[in-house]
């Protein structure tokens, strides 16, 4: 679950990190009223993407009137396909130095890795490419946690300001504390600012919470509602489906993430464009299959659908029953090809005989056939 900056900052504040006192607003009038109280402010778009600064979603306003005008531009703005509905308004900073501090789940080392850089700010992704040695990486042994000496060494290697090492070190330690406490996959501060006045300030927050751990963070449930970037994401989560919109016109439904990704590759290799990734998971019941078909069909771009089912704990006959039920409950106007293999394959195929679903023997044939049926 991705958090907005203001939500991440709430968690960091609770963990004792130096977070500016900010307020969230949804209208220019509210922003002007906040600016009236705070003075010179920074207005920041709250959307789940990086690079808001470069996209014009972060602006400094000197007066309430200027704040109202700038808020009017930012609210409703489109940043990388996402509409801005909320802004965070904070007292503006006099930035002297911008550091990067992040802790990420590194699947290669199977550890959380602390990353520090003195080249923080809006271009950290470029730094990672052009100047990777400017980012110090330290793998964290979960048995020992992030030790103070490791923090000190990493800050030295990253050439952090030594006169601020106590405050900066406390932020890094607190960041790890928050990461563990909230089961984060990512906890990042960019920029971690040292102001002209010498204050260390957490100026941005990027947090991603492990969905599989949400059951033990009931206090984070209020954030759930704002974690969806569109209606499809919300529906999928509520129905227990893993759905990712991809923008093409061939709907893809399968059981198991690897199988679905493989299907996407084969569709792409045969010249098609997948509309989505949709994993119904293992052991799917008919009712879930109905929801999956409904989900894919709610995308108006979809011109055809591929079902790729490999029966393990999933039973092909159960999936077939779901498909027949879907055909009864809704008007499926697009061609659907079906590859069924594995547990109860014969029973599944028998059920689909005479239905509108076209059986195919392999995923390659599925990709070819759906293109033909669409008329390409
Ligand atoms: P991002 O671009 O989505 O990562 O958003 P950030 O919150 O990191 O903001 C981008 C840039 O805006 C930062 O690197 C700063 O240079 C600048 N910025 C952010 N907050 C402030 C602030 O309070 N005051 C000033 N003057 N600049 C800020
Ligand atoms: Mn940032």
Short mmCIF file of C-alpha atoms and ligand atoms in Angstrom, two decimals:
data_model
loop_
_atom_site.label_atom_id
_atom_site.label_comp_id
_atom_site.label_asym_id
_atom_site.label_seq_id
_atom_site.Cartn_x
_atom_site.Cartn_y
_atom_site.Cartn_z
CA UNK A 1 0.00 0.00 0.00
CA UNK A 2 1.59 3.23 -1.15
CA UNK A 3 1.13 6.19 1.16
CA UNK A 4 0.83 9.82 0.23
CA UNK A 5 3.59 12.11 1.43
CA UNK A 6 1.43 13.59 4.19
CA UNK A 7 0.52 10.11 5.46
CA UNK A 8 4.15 8.97 5.41
CA UNK A 9 5.06 12.13 7.28
CA UNK A 10 2.41 11.34 9.91
CA UNK A 11 4.12 7.98 10.53
CA UNK A 12 7.55 9.59 10.60
CA UNK A 13 6.36 12.27 13.00
CA UNK A 14 4.98 9.58 15.30
CA UNK A 15 8.41 7.90 15.14
CA UNK A 16 9.97 11.14 16.39
CA UNK A 17 11.43 12.41 13.11
CA UNK A 18 11.67 16.18 12.46
CA UNK A 19 8.72 16.66 10.11
CA UNK A 20 7.42 20.16 9.30
CA UNK A 21 4.05 21.10 10.73
CA UNK A 22 1.84 20.89 7.66
CA UNK A 23 -1.83 20.82 6.79
CA UNK A 24 -3.74 19.10 4.02
CA UNK A 25 -6.16 20.99 1.79
CA UNK A 26 -8.46 20.29 -1.15
CA UNK A 27 -9.38 23.83 -2.28
CA UNK A 28 -7.44 27.03 -3.06
CA UNK A 29 -9.40 28.84 -0.33
CA UNK A 30 -8.26 26.34 2.29
CA UNK A 31 -4.68 26.70 1.07
CA UNK A 32 -4.91 30.51 1.35
CA UNK A 33 -6.26 30.19 4.90
CA UNK A 34 -3.39 27.88 5.88
CA UNK A 35 -0.87 30.25 4.29
CA UNK A 36 -2.43 33.07 6.33
CA UNK A 37 -1.43 31.16 9.46
CA UNK A 38 1.94 29.76 8.33
CA UNK A 39 3.40 32.63 6.29
CA UNK A 40 5.61 31.65 3.35
CA UNK A 41 4.57 28.13 2.37
CA UNK A 42 5.40 25.26 0.05
CA UNK A 43 2.37 23.69 -1.66
CA UNK A 44 2.84 20.05 -2.59
CA UNK A 45 0.64 17.82 -4.79
CA UNK A 46 -0.33 14.56 -3.08
CA UNK A 47 -0.17 11.84 -5.73
CA UNK A 48 1.51 8.43 -5.77
CA UNK A 49 4.36 9.30 -8.11
CA UNK A 50 7.84 10.70 -7.77
CA UNK A 51 9.03 13.69 -9.72
CA UNK A 52 6.21 15.95 -8.58
CA UNK A 53 8.68 18.82 -8.26
CA UNK A 54 9.76 18.59 -11.90
CA UNK A 55 6.16 18.21 -13.05
CA UNK A 56 5.21 21.51 -11.40
CA UNK A 57 3.44 19.92 -8.44
CA UNK A 58 5.62 21.59 -5.76
CA UNK A 59 5.50 25.40 -5.52
CA UNK A 60 6.54 28.00 -2.98
CA UNK A 61 4.16 30.89 -2.22
CA UNK A 62 5.13 34.06 -0.33
CA UNK A 63 1.63 35.38 0.34
CA UNK A 64 -1.83 33.86 0.94
CA UNK A 65 -2.98 35.32 -2.38
CA UNK A 66 -0.09 33.74 -4.27
CA UNK A 67 -0.79 30.49 -2.39
CA UNK A 68 -4.41 30.59 -3.58
CA UNK A 69 -3.35 31.09 -7.21
CA UNK A 70 -0.68 28.37 -7.16
CA UNK A 71 -3.01 25.94 -5.35
CA UNK A 72 -5.57 26.57 -8.09
CA UNK A 73 -3.00 25.43 -10.63
CA UNK A 74 -1.81 22.38 -8.71
CA UNK A 75 -5.24 21.08 -7.64
CA UNK A 76 -6.76 19.25 -10.58
CA UNK A 77 -3.39 19.04 -12.32
CA UNK A 78 -2.48 15.80 -14.07
CA UNK A 79 0.86 14.33 -12.99
CA UNK A 80 1.87 11.23 -14.93
CA UNK A 81 -1.76 10.23 -15.42
CA UNK A 82 -2.89 10.93 -11.85
CA UNK A 83 -5.17 13.82 -10.91
CA UNK A 84 -4.21 15.95 -7.91
CA UNK A 85 -7.10 16.10 -5.40
CA UNK A 86 -5.13 17.12 -2.30
CA UNK A 87 -2.17 19.29 -1.46
CA UNK A 88 0.09 19.39 1.59
CA UNK A 89 0.86 22.92 2.75
CA UNK A 90 3.93 23.44 4.95
CA UNK A 91 6.09 26.36 6.06
CA UNK A 92 8.62 26.88 3.24
CA UNK A 93 12.19 25.88 3.96
CA UNK A 94 15.43 27.73 3.33
CA UNK A 95 17.20 24.74 1.88
CA UNK A 96 21.00 24.70 2.29
CA UNK A 97 21.69 21.01 1.57
CA UNK A 98 19.56 18.18 0.14
CA UNK A 99 20.50 14.63 1.16
CA UNK A 100 18.91 11.35 0.16
CA UNK A 101 18.11 8.71 2.81
CA UNK A 102 16.12 5.60 2.00
CA UNK A 103 15.67 2.05 3.19
CA UNK A 104 14.47 -0.38 0.55
CA UNK A 105 13.68 -4.07 0.38
CA UNK A 106 16.49 -5.49 -1.75
CA UNK A 107 15.45 -8.83 -3.21
CA UNK A 108 18.98 -9.63 -4.40
CA UNK A 109 20.61 -9.49 -0.98
CA UNK A 110 17.34 -10.52 0.70
CA UNK A 111 17.88 -7.69 3.15
CA UNK A 112 16.72 -4.21 3.75
CA UNK A 113 19.36 -1.89 2.39
CA UNK A 114 20.08 1.59 3.72
CA UNK A 115 20.93 4.01 0.93
CA UNK A 116 22.46 7.43 1.55
CA UNK A 117 23.64 10.10 -0.82
CA UNK A 118 24.76 13.68 -0.54
CA UNK A 119 23.37 14.21 -4.04
CA UNK A 120 19.75 14.22 -2.84
CA UNK A 121 16.90 16.19 -4.34
CA UNK A 122 14.89 15.77 -7.50
CA UNK A 123 17.56 14.01 -9.59
CA UNK A 124 18.38 10.98 -7.43
CA UNK A 125 17.23 8.55 -10.15
CA UNK A 126 19.72 10.17 -12.56
CA UNK A 127 22.45 9.92 -9.93
CA UNK A 128 21.73 6.20 -9.58
CA UNK A 129 22.42 5.79 -13.30
CA UNK A 130 25.18 8.28 -14.02
CA UNK A 131 27.00 8.25 -10.70
CA UNK A 132 26.09 5.08 -8.78
CA UNK A 133 29.12 5.33 -6.47
CA UNK A 134 27.58 8.53 -5.07
CA UNK A 135 24.94 6.35 -3.41
CA UNK A 136 26.20 4.46 -0.36
CA UNK A 137 24.47 1.13 0.24
CA UNK A 138 24.52 -0.86 3.47
CA UNK A 139 22.67 -4.17 3.81
CA UNK A 140 20.97 -4.53 7.20
CA UNK A 141 21.16 -7.85 9.03
CA UNK A 142 17.63 -8.33 10.42
CA UNK A 143 19.02 -10.13 13.49
CA UNK A 144 20.94 -7.04 14.58
CA UNK A 145 18.93 -4.25 13.00
CA UNK A 146 20.50 -1.00 11.87
CA UNK A 147 23.34 -0.38 14.33
CA UNK A 148 24.56 3.09 15.27
CA UNK A 149 28.11 2.39 14.08
CA UNK A 150 26.76 1.31 10.67
CA UNK A 151 24.81 4.57 10.42
CA UNK A 152 27.90 6.61 11.36
CA UNK A 153 30.06 4.78 8.81
CA UNK A 154 27.46 5.17 6.05
CA UNK A 155 27.07 8.90 6.77
CA UNK A 156 30.86 9.30 6.63
CA UNK A 157 31.07 7.39 3.35
CA UNK A 158 28.24 9.48 1.91
CA UNK A 159 30.01 12.68 3.04
CA UNK A 160 27.15 13.91 5.16
CA UNK A 161 27.79 17.15 7.06
CA UNK A 162 29.75 16.04 10.15
CA UNK A 163 28.55 18.94 12.22
CA UNK A 164 25.00 17.57 11.79
CA UNK A 165 25.76 13.88 12.21
CA UNK A 166 23.88 13.57 15.50
CA UNK A 167 20.63 14.93 14.02
CA UNK A 168 21.02 13.20 10.64
CA UNK A 169 21.91 9.91 12.38
CA UNK A 170 18.78 10.18 14.52
CA UNK A 171 16.65 10.59 11.39
CA UNK A 172 18.18 7.48 9.79
CA UNK A 173 17.72 5.46 12.98
CA UNK A 174 14.12 6.67 13.27
CA UNK A 175 13.49 5.85 9.62
CA UNK A 176 14.52 2.25 10.24
CA UNK A 177 12.39 2.16 13.38
CA UNK A 178 9.35 3.31 11.41
CA UNK A 179 10.09 0.81 8.64
CA UNK A 180 10.14 -2.11 11.07
CA UNK A 181 7.19 -0.90 13.12
CA UNK A 182 4.92 -0.47 10.10
CA UNK A 183 6.17 -3.38 7.97
CA UNK A 184 7.28 -1.08 5.17
CA UNK A 185 8.80 -2.30 1.94
CA UNK A 186 10.18 1.19 1.42
CA UNK A 187 10.78 4.20 3.63
CA UNK A 188 12.48 7.11 1.93
CA UNK A 189 13.26 10.75 2.63
CA UNK A 190 14.32 12.80 -0.41
CA UNK A 191 15.30 15.46 0.22
CA UNK A 192 16.51 15.17 3.79
CA UNK A 193 17.22 18.85 4.26
CA UNK A 194 19.69 20.84 6.29
CA UNK A 195 18.24 24.33 6.32
CA UNK A 196 20.14 27.61 6.18
CA UNK A 197 19.29 27.94 9.89
CA UNK A 198 21.01 24.59 10.51
CA UNK A 199 17.87 22.54 11.16
CA UNK A 200 17.59 18.97 9.91
CA UNK A 201 14.18 18.53 8.26
CA UNK A 202 12.35 15.59 6.68
CA UNK A 203 11.12 17.46 3.58
CA UNK A 204 9.55 14.54 1.69
CA UNK A 205 8.30 11.06 2.59
CA UNK A 206 7.80 8.03 0.42
CA UNK A 207 6.40 4.96 2.16
CA UNK A 208 5.15 1.64 0.82
CA UNK A 209 3.55 -0.77 3.31
CA UNK A 210 3.62 -4.52 2.74
CA UNK A 211 -0.02 -5.42 1.95
CA UNK A 212 0.48 -8.83 3.53
CA UNK A 213 1.13 -7.14 6.88
CA UNK A 214 -1.84 -4.77 6.81
CA UNK A 215 -3.89 -7.10 8.99
CA UNK A 216 -1.73 -6.10 11.95
CA UNK A 217 -1.89 -2.37 11.25
CA UNK A 218 -5.53 -1.54 11.83
CA UNK A 219 -4.47 2.05 12.56
CA UNK A 220 -3.44 2.37 8.90
CA UNK A 221 -6.81 1.28 7.51
CA UNK A 222 -8.02 4.89 7.10
CA UNK A 223 -5.22 5.27 4.52
CA UNK A 224 -6.57 2.36 2.47
CA UNK A 225 -9.27 4.46 0.83
CA UNK A 226 -6.72 6.92 -0.55
CA UNK A 227 -4.26 4.23 -1.63
CA UNK A 228 -6.13 3.43 -4.83
CA UNK A 229 -5.27 5.49 -7.87
CA UNK A 230 -8.43 4.50 -9.78
CA UNK A 231 -11.75 2.71 -9.51
CA UNK A 232 -10.44 -0.51 -11.09
CA UNK A 233 -7.69 -0.84 -8.45
CA UNK A 234 -10.24 -0.40 -5.69
CA UNK A 235 -12.62 -2.99 -7.15
CA UNK A 236 -9.85 -5.53 -7.69
CA UNK A 237 -8.60 -5.22 -4.12
CA UNK A 238 -12.09 -5.45 -2.67
CA UNK A 239 -12.74 -8.61 -4.70
CA UNK A 240 -9.46 -10.32 -3.93
CA UNK A 241 -8.06 -10.06 -7.47
CA UNK A 242 -4.64 -8.85 -8.51
CA UNK A 243 -5.34 -6.49 -11.42
CA UNK A 244 -2.97 -4.15 -13.24
CA UNK A 245 -4.21 -1.99 -16.11
CA UNK A 246 -1.79 -2.07 -19.05
CA UNK A 247 -3.57 -0.06 -21.70
CA UNK A 248 -3.80 -2.50 -24.64
CA UNK A 249 -6.89 -4.28 -25.97
CA UNK A 250 -6.39 -7.98 -25.22
CA UNK A 251 -7.65 -8.90 -21.76
CA UNK A 252 -5.57 -11.55 -19.99
CA UNK A 253 -6.85 -13.72 -17.13
CA UNK A 254 -4.80 -16.49 -15.57
CA UNK A 255 -4.08 -18.23 -12.32
CA UNK A 256 -0.71 -17.40 -10.87
CA UNK A 257 1.44 -14.32 -11.41
CA UNK A 258 4.15 -16.17 -13.37
CA UNK A 259 1.66 -17.74 -15.74
CA UNK A 260 -0.06 -14.41 -16.37
CA UNK A 261 3.24 -12.62 -16.99
CA UNK A 262 4.25 -15.37 -19.41
CA UNK A 263 0.93 -14.92 -21.20
CA UNK A 264 1.54 -11.16 -21.47
CA UNK A 265 4.94 -11.88 -23.03
CA UNK A 266 3.51 -14.31 -25.57
CA UNK A 267 0.70 -11.89 -26.50
CA UNK A 268 3.25 -9.10 -26.96
CA UNK A 269 5.62 -11.31 -28.96
CA UNK A 270 2.79 -12.19 -31.33
CA UNK A 271 2.14 -8.51 -32.00
CA UNK A 272 -0.77 -8.01 -29.58
CA UNK A 273 -1.13 -5.46 -26.77
CA UNK A 274 -2.30 -6.78 -23.38
CA UNK A 275 -5.06 -4.71 -21.76
CA UNK A 276 -4.29 -5.91 -18.27
CA UNK A 277 -2.66 -8.33 -15.88
CA UNK A 278 -5.26 -10.27 -13.90
CA UNK A 279 -4.31 -13.07 -11.54
CA UNK A 280 -7.24 -15.01 -10.04
CA UNK A 281 -4.78 -16.83 -7.78
CA UNK A 282 -4.70 -20.46 -6.72
CA UNK A 283 -7.86 -22.49 -6.02
CA UNK A 284 -10.20 -19.89 -7.53
CA UNK A 285 -13.92 -20.60 -7.21
CA UNK A 286 -16.48 -19.96 -9.95
CA UNK A 287 -17.70 -16.75 -8.29
CA UNK A 288 -14.23 -15.24 -8.49
CA UNK A 289 -13.98 -16.13 -12.18
CA UNK A 290 -17.23 -14.24 -12.79
CA UNK A 291 -15.77 -11.19 -11.04
CA UNK A 292 -12.60 -11.46 -13.11
CA UNK A 293 -14.51 -11.50 -16.41
CA UNK A 294 -16.61 -8.57 -15.22
CA UNK A 295 -13.48 -6.67 -14.24
CA UNK A 296 -11.76 -7.15 -17.60
CA UNK A 297 -14.93 -6.29 -19.54
CA UNK A 298 -15.36 -3.04 -17.63
CA UNK A 299 -12.33 -1.79 -19.60
CA UNK A 300 -13.95 -0.37 -22.77
CA UNK A 301 -10.76 -0.90 -24.77
CA UNK A 302 -10.90 -4.69 -24.46
CA UNK A 303 -11.59 -6.37 -27.81
CA UNK A 304 -10.82 -9.97 -26.86
CA UNK A 305 -9.90 -12.07 -23.83
CA UNK A 306 -7.43 -14.88 -23.22
CA UNK A 307 -7.99 -17.29 -20.32
CA UNK A 308 -4.84 -19.18 -19.43
CA UNK A 309 -5.48 -21.70 -16.65
CA UNK A 310 -2.99 -24.21 -15.41
CA UNK A 311 -4.84 -26.46 -13.01
CA UNK A 312 -2.88 -27.30 -9.89
CA UNK A 313 -4.89 -26.53 -6.80
CA UNK A 314 -7.12 -24.63 -9.22
CA UNK A 315 -9.64 -27.01 -10.82
CA UNK A 316 -10.30 -26.47 -14.52
CA UNK A 317 -13.94 -27.57 -14.13
CA UNK A 318 -14.48 -24.98 -11.39
CA UNK A 319 -13.05 -22.25 -13.63
CA UNK A 320 -15.20 -23.48 -16.53
CA UNK A 321 -18.29 -23.28 -14.31
CA UNK A 322 -17.38 -19.69 -13.49
CA UNK A 323 -16.99 -18.91 -17.17
CA UNK A 324 -20.40 -20.34 -17.99
CA UNK A 325 -21.93 -18.41 -15.12
CA UNK A 326 -20.27 -15.22 -16.40
CA UNK A 327 -21.72 -15.83 -19.86
CA UNK A 328 -25.17 -16.17 -18.31
CA UNK A 329 -24.92 -13.10 -16.11
CA UNK A 330 -23.41 -10.70 -18.61
CA UNK A 331 -23.35 -9.95 -22.26
CA UNK A 332 -19.85 -10.96 -23.37
CA UNK A 333 -19.59 -9.30 -26.77
CA UNK A 334 -15.90 -9.98 -27.34
CA UNK A 335 -14.28 -13.27 -28.37
CA UNK A 336 -12.77 -15.32 -25.54
CA UNK A 337 -10.18 -18.05 -26.05
CA UNK A 338 -9.45 -20.57 -23.33
CA UNK A 339 -6.45 -22.70 -22.60
CA UNK A 340 -7.17 -25.21 -19.86
CA UNK A 341 -4.52 -27.65 -18.67
CA UNK A 342 -3.98 -29.76 -15.55
CA UNK A 343 -6.37 -30.74 -12.77
CA UNK A 344 -9.84 -31.66 -14.11
CA UNK A 345 -8.87 -30.49 -17.61
CA UNK A 346 -11.15 -32.96 -19.42
CA UNK A 347 -14.12 -32.09 -17.23
CA UNK A 348 -13.50 -28.38 -17.78
CA UNK A 349 -13.32 -28.75 -21.56
CA UNK A 350 -16.47 -30.88 -21.59
CA UNK A 351 -18.35 -28.17 -19.70
CA UNK A 352 -17.31 -25.51 -22.21
CA UNK A 353 -18.27 -27.55 -25.25
CA UNK A 354 -20.88 -25.76 -27.35
CA UNK A 355 -20.36 -22.50 -25.42
CA UNK A 356 -19.09 -19.22 -26.84
CA UNK A 357 -15.63 -19.92 -25.42
CA UNK A 358 -13.11 -21.07 -28.00
CA UNK A 359 -10.76 -23.79 -26.72
CA UNK A 360 -7.06 -23.61 -27.61
CA UNK A 361 -4.24 -26.03 -26.82
CA UNK A 362 -1.44 -23.64 -25.88
CA UNK A 363 -0.76 -20.05 -24.93
CA UNK A 364 0.88 -19.48 -28.33
CA UNK A 365 -2.27 -20.66 -30.05
CA UNK A 366 -4.32 -18.49 -27.70
CA UNK A 367 -2.34 -15.40 -28.73
CA UNK A 368 -2.65 -16.20 -32.46
CA UNK A 369 -6.32 -17.15 -32.30
CA UNK A 370 -7.44 -14.09 -30.38
CA UNK A 371 -5.74 -11.85 -32.98
CA UNK A 372 -7.60 -13.69 -35.75
CA UNK A 373 -10.93 -13.49 -33.95
CA UNK A 374 -10.45 -9.75 -33.40
CA UNK A 375 -9.85 -9.56 -37.14
CA UNK A 376 -6.14 -8.80 -37.48
P1 LIG B 1 9.20 15.04 -5.52
O1 LIG B 1 9.73 15.84 -6.68
O2 LIG B 1 7.92 14.35 -5.88
O3 LIG B 1 10.19 14.11 -4.95
O4 LIG B 1 8.80 16.09 -4.39
P2 LIG B 1 9.72 16.77 -3.24
O5 LIG B 1 8.90 16.92 -2.05
O6 LIG B 1 10.98 16.03 -3.06
O7 LIG B 1 10.00 18.23 -3.82
C1 LIG B 1 10.82 18.45 -4.93
C2 LIG B 1 11.81 19.60 -4.67
O8 LIG B 1 11.10 20.75 -4.27
C3 LIG B 1 12.79 19.33 -3.54
O9 LIG B 1 13.92 18.60 -3.93
C4 LIG B 1 13.16 20.72 -3.12
O10 LIG B 1 14.25 21.20 -3.91
C5 LIG B 1 11.90 21.48 -3.41
N1 LIG B 1 11.18 21.64 -2.17
C6 LIG B 1 10.47 20.76 -1.50
N2 LIG B 1 9.99 21.26 -0.36
C7 LIG B 1 10.43 22.50 -0.30
C8 LIG B 1 10.31 23.53 0.65
O11 LIG B 1 9.69 23.42 1.69
N3 LIG B 1 10.90 24.66 0.36
C9 LIG B 1 11.59 24.84 -0.77
N4 LIG B 1 12.14 26.01 -1.00
N5 LIG B 1 11.74 23.89 -1.68
C10 LIG B 1 11.18 22.72 -1.46
MN1 LIG B 2 11.22 13.91 -3.26
#
